[in-house]
PDB file of C-alpha atoms in Angstrom:
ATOM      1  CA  UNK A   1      10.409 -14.378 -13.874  1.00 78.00           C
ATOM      2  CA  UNK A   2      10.946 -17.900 -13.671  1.00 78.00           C
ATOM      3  CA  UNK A   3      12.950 -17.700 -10.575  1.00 77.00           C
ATOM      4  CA  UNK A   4      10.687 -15.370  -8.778  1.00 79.00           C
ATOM      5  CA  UNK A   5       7.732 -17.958 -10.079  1.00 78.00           C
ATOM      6  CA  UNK A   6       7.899 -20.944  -7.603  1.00 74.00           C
ATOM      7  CA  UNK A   7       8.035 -18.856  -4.933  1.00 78.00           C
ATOM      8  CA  UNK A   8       4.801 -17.050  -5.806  1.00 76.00           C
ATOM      9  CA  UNK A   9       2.850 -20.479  -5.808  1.00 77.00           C
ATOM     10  CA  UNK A  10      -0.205 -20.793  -3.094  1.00 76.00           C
ATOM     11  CA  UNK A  11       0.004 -16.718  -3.089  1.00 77.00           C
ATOM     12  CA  UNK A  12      -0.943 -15.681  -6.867  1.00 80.00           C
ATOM     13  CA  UNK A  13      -0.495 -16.812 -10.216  1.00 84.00           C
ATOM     14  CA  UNK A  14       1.986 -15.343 -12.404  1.00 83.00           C
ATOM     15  CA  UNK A  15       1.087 -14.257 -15.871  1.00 86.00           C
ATOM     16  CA  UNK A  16       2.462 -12.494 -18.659  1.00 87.00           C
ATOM     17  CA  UNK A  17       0.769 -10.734 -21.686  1.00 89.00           C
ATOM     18  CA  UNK A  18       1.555  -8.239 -24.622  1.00 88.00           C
ATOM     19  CA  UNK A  19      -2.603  -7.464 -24.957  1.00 91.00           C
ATOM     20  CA  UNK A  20      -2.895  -3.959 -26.244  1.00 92.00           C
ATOM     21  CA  UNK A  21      -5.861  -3.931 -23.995  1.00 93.00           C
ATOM     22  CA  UNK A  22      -4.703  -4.459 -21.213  1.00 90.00           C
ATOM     23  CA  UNK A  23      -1.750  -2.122 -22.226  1.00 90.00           C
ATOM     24  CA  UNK A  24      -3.705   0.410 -22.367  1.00 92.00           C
ATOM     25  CA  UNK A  25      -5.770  -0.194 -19.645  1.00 91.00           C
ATOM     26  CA  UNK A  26      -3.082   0.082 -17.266  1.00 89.00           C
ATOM     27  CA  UNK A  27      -1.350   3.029 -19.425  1.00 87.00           C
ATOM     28  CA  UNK A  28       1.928   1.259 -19.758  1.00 87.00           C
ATOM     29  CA  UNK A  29       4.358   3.483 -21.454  1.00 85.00           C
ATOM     30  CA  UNK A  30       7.429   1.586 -21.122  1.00 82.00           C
ATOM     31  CA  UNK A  31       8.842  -2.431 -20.944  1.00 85.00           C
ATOM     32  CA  UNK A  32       8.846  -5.090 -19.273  1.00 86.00           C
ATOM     33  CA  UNK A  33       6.405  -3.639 -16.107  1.00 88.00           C
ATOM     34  CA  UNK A  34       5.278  -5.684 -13.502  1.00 88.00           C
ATOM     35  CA  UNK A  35       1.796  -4.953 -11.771  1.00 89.00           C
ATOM     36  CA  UNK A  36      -0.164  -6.299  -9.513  1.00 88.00           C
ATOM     37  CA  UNK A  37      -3.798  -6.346  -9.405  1.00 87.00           C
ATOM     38  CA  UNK A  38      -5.695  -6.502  -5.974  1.00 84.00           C
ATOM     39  CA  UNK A  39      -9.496  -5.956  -5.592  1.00 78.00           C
ATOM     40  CA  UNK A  40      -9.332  -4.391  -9.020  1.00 78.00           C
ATOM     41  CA  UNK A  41      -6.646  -2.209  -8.102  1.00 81.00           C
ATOM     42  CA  UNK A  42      -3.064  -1.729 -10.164  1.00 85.00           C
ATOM     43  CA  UNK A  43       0.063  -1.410  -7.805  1.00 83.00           C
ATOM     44  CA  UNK A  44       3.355  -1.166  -9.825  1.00 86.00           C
ATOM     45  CA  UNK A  45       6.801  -2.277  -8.848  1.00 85.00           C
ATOM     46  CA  UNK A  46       8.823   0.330  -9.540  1.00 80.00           C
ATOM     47  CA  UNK A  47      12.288  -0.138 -11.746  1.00 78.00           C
ATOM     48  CA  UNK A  48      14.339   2.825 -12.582  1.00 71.00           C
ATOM     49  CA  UNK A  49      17.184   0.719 -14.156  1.00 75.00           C
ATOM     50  CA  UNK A  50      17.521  -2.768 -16.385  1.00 78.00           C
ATOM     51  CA  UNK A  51      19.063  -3.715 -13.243  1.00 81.00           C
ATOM     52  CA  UNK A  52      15.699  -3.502 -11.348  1.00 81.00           C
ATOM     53  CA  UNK A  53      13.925  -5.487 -13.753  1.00 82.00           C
ATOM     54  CA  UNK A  54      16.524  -8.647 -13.334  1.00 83.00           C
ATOM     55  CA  UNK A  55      16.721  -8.391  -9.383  1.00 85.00           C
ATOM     56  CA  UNK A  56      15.216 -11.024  -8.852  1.00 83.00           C
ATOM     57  CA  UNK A  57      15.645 -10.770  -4.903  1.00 85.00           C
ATOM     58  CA  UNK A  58      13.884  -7.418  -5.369  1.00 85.00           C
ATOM     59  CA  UNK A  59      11.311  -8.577  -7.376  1.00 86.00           C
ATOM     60  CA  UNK A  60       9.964 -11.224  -5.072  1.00 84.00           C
ATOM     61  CA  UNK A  61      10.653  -8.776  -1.815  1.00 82.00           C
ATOM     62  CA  UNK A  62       7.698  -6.857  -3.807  1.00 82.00           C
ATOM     63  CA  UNK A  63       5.915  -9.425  -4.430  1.00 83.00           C
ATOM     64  CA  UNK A  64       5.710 -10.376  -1.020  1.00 79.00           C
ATOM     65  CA  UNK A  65       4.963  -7.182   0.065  1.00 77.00           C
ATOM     66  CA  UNK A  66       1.439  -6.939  -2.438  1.00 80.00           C
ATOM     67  CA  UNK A  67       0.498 -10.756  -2.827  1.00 79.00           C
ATOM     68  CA  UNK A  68      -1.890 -10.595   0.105  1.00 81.00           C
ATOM     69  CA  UNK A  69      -5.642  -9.659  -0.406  1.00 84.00           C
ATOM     70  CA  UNK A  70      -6.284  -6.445   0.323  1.00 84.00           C
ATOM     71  CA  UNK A  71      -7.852  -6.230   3.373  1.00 89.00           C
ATOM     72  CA  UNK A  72      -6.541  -9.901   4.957  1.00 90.00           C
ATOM     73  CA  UNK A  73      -8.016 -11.328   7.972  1.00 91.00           C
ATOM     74  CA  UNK A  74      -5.280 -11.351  10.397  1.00 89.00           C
ATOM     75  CA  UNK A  75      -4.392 -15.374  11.160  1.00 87.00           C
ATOM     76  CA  UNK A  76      -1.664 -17.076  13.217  1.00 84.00           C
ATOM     77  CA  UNK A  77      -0.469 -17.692   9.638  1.00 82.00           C
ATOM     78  CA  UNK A  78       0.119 -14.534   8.228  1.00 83.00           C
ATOM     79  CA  UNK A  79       0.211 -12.412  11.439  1.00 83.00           C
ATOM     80  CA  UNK A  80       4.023 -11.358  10.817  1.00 82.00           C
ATOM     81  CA  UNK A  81       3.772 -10.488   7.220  1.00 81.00           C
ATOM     82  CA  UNK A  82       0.900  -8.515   8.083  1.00 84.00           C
ATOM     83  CA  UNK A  83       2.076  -6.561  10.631  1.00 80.00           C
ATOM     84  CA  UNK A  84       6.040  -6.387  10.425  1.00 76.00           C
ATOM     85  CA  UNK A  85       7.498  -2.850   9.843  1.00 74.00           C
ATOM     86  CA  UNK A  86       4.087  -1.341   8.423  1.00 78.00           C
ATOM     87  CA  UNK A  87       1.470   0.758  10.497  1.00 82.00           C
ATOM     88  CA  UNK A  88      -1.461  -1.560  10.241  1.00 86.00           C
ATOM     89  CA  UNK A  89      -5.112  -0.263  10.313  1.00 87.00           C
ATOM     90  CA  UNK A  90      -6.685  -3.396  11.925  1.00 88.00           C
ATOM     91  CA  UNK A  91     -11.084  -3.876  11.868  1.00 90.00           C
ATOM     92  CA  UNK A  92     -11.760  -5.977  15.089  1.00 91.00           C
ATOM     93  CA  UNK A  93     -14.744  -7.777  13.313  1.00 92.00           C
ATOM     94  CA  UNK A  94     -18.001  -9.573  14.728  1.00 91.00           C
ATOM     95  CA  UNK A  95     -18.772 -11.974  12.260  1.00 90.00           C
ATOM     96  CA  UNK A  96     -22.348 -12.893  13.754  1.00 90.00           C
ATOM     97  CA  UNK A  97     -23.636  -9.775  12.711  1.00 90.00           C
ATOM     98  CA  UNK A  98     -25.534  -9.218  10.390  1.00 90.00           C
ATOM     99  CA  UNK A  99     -23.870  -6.328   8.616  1.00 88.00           C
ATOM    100  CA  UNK A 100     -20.499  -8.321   9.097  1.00 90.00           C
ATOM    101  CA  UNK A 101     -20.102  -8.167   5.099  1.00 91.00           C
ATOM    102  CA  UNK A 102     -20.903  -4.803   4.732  1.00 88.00           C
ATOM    103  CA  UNK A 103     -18.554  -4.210   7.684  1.00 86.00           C
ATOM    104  CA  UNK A 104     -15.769  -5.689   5.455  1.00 88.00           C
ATOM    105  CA  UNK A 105     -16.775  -3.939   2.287  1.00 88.00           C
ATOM    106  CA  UNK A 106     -16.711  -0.657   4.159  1.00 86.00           C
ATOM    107  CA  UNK A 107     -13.269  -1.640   5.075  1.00 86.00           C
ATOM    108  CA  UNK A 108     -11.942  -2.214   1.736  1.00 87.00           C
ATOM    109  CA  UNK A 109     -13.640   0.954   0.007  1.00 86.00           C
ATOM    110  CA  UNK A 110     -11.894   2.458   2.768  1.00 85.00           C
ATOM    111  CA  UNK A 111      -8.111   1.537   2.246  1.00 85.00           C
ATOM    112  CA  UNK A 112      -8.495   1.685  -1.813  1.00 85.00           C
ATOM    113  CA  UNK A 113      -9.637   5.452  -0.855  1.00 85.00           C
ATOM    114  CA  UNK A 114      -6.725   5.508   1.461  1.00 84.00           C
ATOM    115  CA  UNK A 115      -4.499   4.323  -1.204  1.00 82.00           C
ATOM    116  CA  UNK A 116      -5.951   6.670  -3.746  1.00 84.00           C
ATOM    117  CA  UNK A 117      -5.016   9.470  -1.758  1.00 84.00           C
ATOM    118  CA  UNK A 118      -1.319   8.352  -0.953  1.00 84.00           C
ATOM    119  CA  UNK A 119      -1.034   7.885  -4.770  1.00 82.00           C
ATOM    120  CA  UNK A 120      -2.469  11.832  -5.520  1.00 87.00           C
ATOM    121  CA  UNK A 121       0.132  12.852  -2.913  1.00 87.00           C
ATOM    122  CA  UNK A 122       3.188  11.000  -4.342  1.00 86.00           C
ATOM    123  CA  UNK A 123       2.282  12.450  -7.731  1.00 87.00           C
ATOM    124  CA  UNK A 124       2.088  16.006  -6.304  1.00 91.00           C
ATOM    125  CA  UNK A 125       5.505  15.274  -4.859  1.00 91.00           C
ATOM    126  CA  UNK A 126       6.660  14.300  -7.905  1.00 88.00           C
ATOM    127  CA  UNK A 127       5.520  17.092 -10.174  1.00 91.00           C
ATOM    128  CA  UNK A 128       7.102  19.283  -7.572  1.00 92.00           C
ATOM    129  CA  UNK A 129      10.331  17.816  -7.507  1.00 91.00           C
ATOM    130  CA  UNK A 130      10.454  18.313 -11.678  1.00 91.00           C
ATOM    131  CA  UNK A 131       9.483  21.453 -11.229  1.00 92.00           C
ATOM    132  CA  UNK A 132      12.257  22.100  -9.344  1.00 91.00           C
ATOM    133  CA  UNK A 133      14.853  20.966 -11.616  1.00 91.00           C
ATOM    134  CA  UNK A 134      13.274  22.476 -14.569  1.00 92.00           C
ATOM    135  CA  UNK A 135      13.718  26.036 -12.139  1.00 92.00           C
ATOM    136  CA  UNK A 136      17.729  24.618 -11.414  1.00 90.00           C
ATOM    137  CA  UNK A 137      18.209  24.022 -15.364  1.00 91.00           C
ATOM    138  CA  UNK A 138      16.701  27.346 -16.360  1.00 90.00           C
ATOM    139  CA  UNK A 139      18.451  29.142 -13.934  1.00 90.00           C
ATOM    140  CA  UNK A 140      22.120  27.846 -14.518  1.00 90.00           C
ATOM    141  CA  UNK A 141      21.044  28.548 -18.248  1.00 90.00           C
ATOM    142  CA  UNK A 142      20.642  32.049 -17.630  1.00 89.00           C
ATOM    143  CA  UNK A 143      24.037  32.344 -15.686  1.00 88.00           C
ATOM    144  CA  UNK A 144      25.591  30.348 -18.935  1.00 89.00           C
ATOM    145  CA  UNK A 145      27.129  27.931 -16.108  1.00 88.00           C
ATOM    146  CA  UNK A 146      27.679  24.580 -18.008  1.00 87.00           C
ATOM    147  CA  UNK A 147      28.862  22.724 -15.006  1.00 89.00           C
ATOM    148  CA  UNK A 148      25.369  23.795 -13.577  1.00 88.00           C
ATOM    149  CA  UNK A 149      23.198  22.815 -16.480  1.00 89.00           C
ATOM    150  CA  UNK A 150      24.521  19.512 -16.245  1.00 90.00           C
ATOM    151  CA  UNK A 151      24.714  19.357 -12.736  1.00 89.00           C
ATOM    152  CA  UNK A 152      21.023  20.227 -12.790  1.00 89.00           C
ATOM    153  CA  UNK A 153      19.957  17.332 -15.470  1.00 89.00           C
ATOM    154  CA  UNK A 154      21.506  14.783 -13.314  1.00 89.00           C
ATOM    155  CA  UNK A 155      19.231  15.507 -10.232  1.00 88.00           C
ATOM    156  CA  UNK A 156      17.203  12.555 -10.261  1.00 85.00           C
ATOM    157  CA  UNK A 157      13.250  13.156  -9.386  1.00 83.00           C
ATOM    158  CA  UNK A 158      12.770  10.721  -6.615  1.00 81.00           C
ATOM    159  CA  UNK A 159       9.916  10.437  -4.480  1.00 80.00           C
ATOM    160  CA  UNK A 160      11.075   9.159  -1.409  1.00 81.00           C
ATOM    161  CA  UNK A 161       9.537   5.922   0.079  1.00 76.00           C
ATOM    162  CA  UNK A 162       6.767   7.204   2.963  1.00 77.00           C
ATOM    163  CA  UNK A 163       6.535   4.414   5.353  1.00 76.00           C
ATOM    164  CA  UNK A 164       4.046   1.242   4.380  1.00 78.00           C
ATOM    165  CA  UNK A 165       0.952   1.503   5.191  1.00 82.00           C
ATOM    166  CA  UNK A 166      -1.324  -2.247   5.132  1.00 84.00           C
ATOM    167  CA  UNK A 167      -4.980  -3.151   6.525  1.00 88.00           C
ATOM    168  CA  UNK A 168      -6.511  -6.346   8.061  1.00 92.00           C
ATOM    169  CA  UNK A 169      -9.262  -7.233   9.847  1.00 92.00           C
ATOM    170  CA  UNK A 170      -9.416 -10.040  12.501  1.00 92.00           C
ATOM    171  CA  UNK A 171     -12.445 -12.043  14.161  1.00 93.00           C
ATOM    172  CA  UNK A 172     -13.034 -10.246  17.374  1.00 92.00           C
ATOM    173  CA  UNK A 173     -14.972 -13.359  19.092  1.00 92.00           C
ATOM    174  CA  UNK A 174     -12.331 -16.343  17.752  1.00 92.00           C
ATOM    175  CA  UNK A 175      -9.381 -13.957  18.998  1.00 92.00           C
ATOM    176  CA  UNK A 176     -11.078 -12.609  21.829  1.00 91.00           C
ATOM    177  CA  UNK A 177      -8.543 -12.793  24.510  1.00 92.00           C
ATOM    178  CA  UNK A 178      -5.847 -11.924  22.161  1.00 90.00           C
ATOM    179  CA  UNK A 179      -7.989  -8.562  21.542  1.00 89.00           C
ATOM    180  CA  UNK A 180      -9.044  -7.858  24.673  1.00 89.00           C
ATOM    181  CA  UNK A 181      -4.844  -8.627  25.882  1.00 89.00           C
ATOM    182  CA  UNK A 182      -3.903  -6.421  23.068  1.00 86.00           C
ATOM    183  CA  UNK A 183      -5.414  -3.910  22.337  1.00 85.00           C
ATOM    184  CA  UNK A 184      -7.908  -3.638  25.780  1.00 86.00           C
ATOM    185  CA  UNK A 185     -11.062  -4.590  23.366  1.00 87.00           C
ATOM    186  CA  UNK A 186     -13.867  -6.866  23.929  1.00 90.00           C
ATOM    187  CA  UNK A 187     -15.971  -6.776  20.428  1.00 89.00           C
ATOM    188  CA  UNK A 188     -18.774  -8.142  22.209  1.00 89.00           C
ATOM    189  CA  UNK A 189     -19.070  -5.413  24.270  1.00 89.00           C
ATOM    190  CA  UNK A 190     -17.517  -2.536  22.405  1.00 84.00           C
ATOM    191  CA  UNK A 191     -19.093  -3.817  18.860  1.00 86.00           C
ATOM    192  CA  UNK A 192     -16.486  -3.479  15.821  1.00 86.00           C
ATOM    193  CA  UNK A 193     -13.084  -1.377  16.327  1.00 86.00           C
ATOM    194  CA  UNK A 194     -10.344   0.024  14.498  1.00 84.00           C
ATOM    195  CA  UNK A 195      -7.266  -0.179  15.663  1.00 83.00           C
ATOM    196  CA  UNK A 196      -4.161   1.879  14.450  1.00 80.00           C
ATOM    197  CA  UNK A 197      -0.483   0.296  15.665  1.00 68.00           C
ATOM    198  CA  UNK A 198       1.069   4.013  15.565  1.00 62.00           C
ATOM    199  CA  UNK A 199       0.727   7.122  16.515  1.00 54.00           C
ATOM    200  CA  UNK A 200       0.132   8.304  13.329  1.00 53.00           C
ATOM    201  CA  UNK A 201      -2.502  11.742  13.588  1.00 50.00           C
ATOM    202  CA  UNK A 202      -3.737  11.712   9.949  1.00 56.00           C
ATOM    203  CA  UNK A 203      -4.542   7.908   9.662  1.00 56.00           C
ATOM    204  CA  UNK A 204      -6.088   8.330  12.930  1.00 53.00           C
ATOM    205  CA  UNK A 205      -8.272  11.423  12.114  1.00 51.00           C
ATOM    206  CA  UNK A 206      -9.469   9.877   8.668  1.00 54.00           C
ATOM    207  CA  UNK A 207     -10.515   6.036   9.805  1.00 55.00           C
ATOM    208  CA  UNK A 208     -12.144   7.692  12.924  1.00 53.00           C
ATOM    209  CA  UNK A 209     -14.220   9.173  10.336  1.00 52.00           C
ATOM    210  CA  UNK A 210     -14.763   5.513   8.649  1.00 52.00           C
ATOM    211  CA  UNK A 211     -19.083   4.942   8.131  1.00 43.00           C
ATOM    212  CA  UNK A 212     -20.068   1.334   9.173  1.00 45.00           C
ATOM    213  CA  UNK A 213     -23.321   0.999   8.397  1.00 43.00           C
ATOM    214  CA  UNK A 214     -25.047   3.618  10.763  1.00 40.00           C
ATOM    215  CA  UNK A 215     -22.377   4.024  12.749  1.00 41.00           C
ATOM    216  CA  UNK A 216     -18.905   5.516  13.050  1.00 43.00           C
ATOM    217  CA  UNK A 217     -16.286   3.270  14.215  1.00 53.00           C
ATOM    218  CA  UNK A 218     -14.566   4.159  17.457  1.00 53.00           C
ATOM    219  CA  UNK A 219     -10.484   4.559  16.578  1.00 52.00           C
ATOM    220  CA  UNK A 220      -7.936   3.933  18.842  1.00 51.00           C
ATOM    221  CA  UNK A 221      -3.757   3.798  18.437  1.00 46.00           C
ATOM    222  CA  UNK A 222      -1.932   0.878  19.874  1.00 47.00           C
ATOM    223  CA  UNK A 223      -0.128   1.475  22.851  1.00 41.00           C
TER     224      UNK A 223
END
């Protein structure tokens, strides 16, 4: 922790507690776990060894990868973290309007859904995958295969990694010829956008459904 500490510094602070509180809060069932808590939500780095938890490379990769806000507004600063090897849902903002707050709100309610429902998948996946080996165990048990049996306790349940998924926003006006370069949008025309840096179907189909204020947001992939 101390090694992975410095680096953290200007991003977030690092803290450590044994509070049965927060403990249980966070339903912590085994030690040490690292979380991270952004907008009041709990991301967890995931160690499935000792080894993971004294990686300190891996650690900080992690950290990296959840120490930004999260819904950032896209800078010349952070541009690169933000959208390097992730699909990026990005708000082209006006932030003269009047609803420009509610506009960002909307945003956020919108990923933490978004990350909700990636969470309720990988935990489907999950329960499927133990499932499975319980059916693999029972089965080679019936057979009396040993070699099976323990064949079948070593599969590991493993969800595997889907593909990152992060969201910013960006000030249409200030980066107007950037946008309008970009991505072929002029907010002052077009009024606030989302734009999706994939061709990804079901991100598409559920932000085009995204509620700002009286109106739906027009979505468009990246080319």
């Amino acid at each position: 922790m101390d090694r992975t500490a410095l680096s953290l510094i200007g991003h977030a602070p690092l803290l450590k507690t044994n509070s049965d509180v927060l403990i249980n809060r966070f339903r912590i069932t085994s030690f040490p776990k690292l979380i991270v808590l952004r907008d009041g939500k709990a991301s967890y780095y995931n160690a499935l060894s000792p080894r993971d938890m004294r990686d300190h490379r891996r650690i900080l990769s992690w950290m990296q990868s959840v120490w930004l806000p999260m819904v950032p507004e896209l800078s010349a600063a952070n541009s690169h973290q933000v959208m390097q090897g992730r699909t990026v849902v990005l708000a082209i903002l006006d932030r003269t309007l009047k609803d420009f707050e509610q506009t960002k709100d909307k945003m956020k309610a919108a990923a933490l859904e978004w990350l909700d429902v990636r969470a309720a998948e990988d935990k489907a996946e999950k329960q499927d995958l133990r499932e499975k080996k319980e059916s693999k165990i029972e089965e080679a048990e019936e057979k009396g295969d040993k070699r099976a049996i323990e064949r079948a306790k070593g599969i590991q349940v493993v969800v595997k990694p889907k593909k990152e998924v992060g969201f910013a926003w960006v000030d249409g006006v200030f980066w107007g010829r950037w946008c309008r370069g970009t991505y072929g949008v002029d907010v002052r025309e077009t009024g606030p956008r989302i734009i999706i840096n994939e061709q990804d179907v079901k991100l598409s189909f559920y932000f085009s459904q995204l509620i700002i204020g009286e109106t739906i947001l027009g979505c468009q992939l990246a080319r």
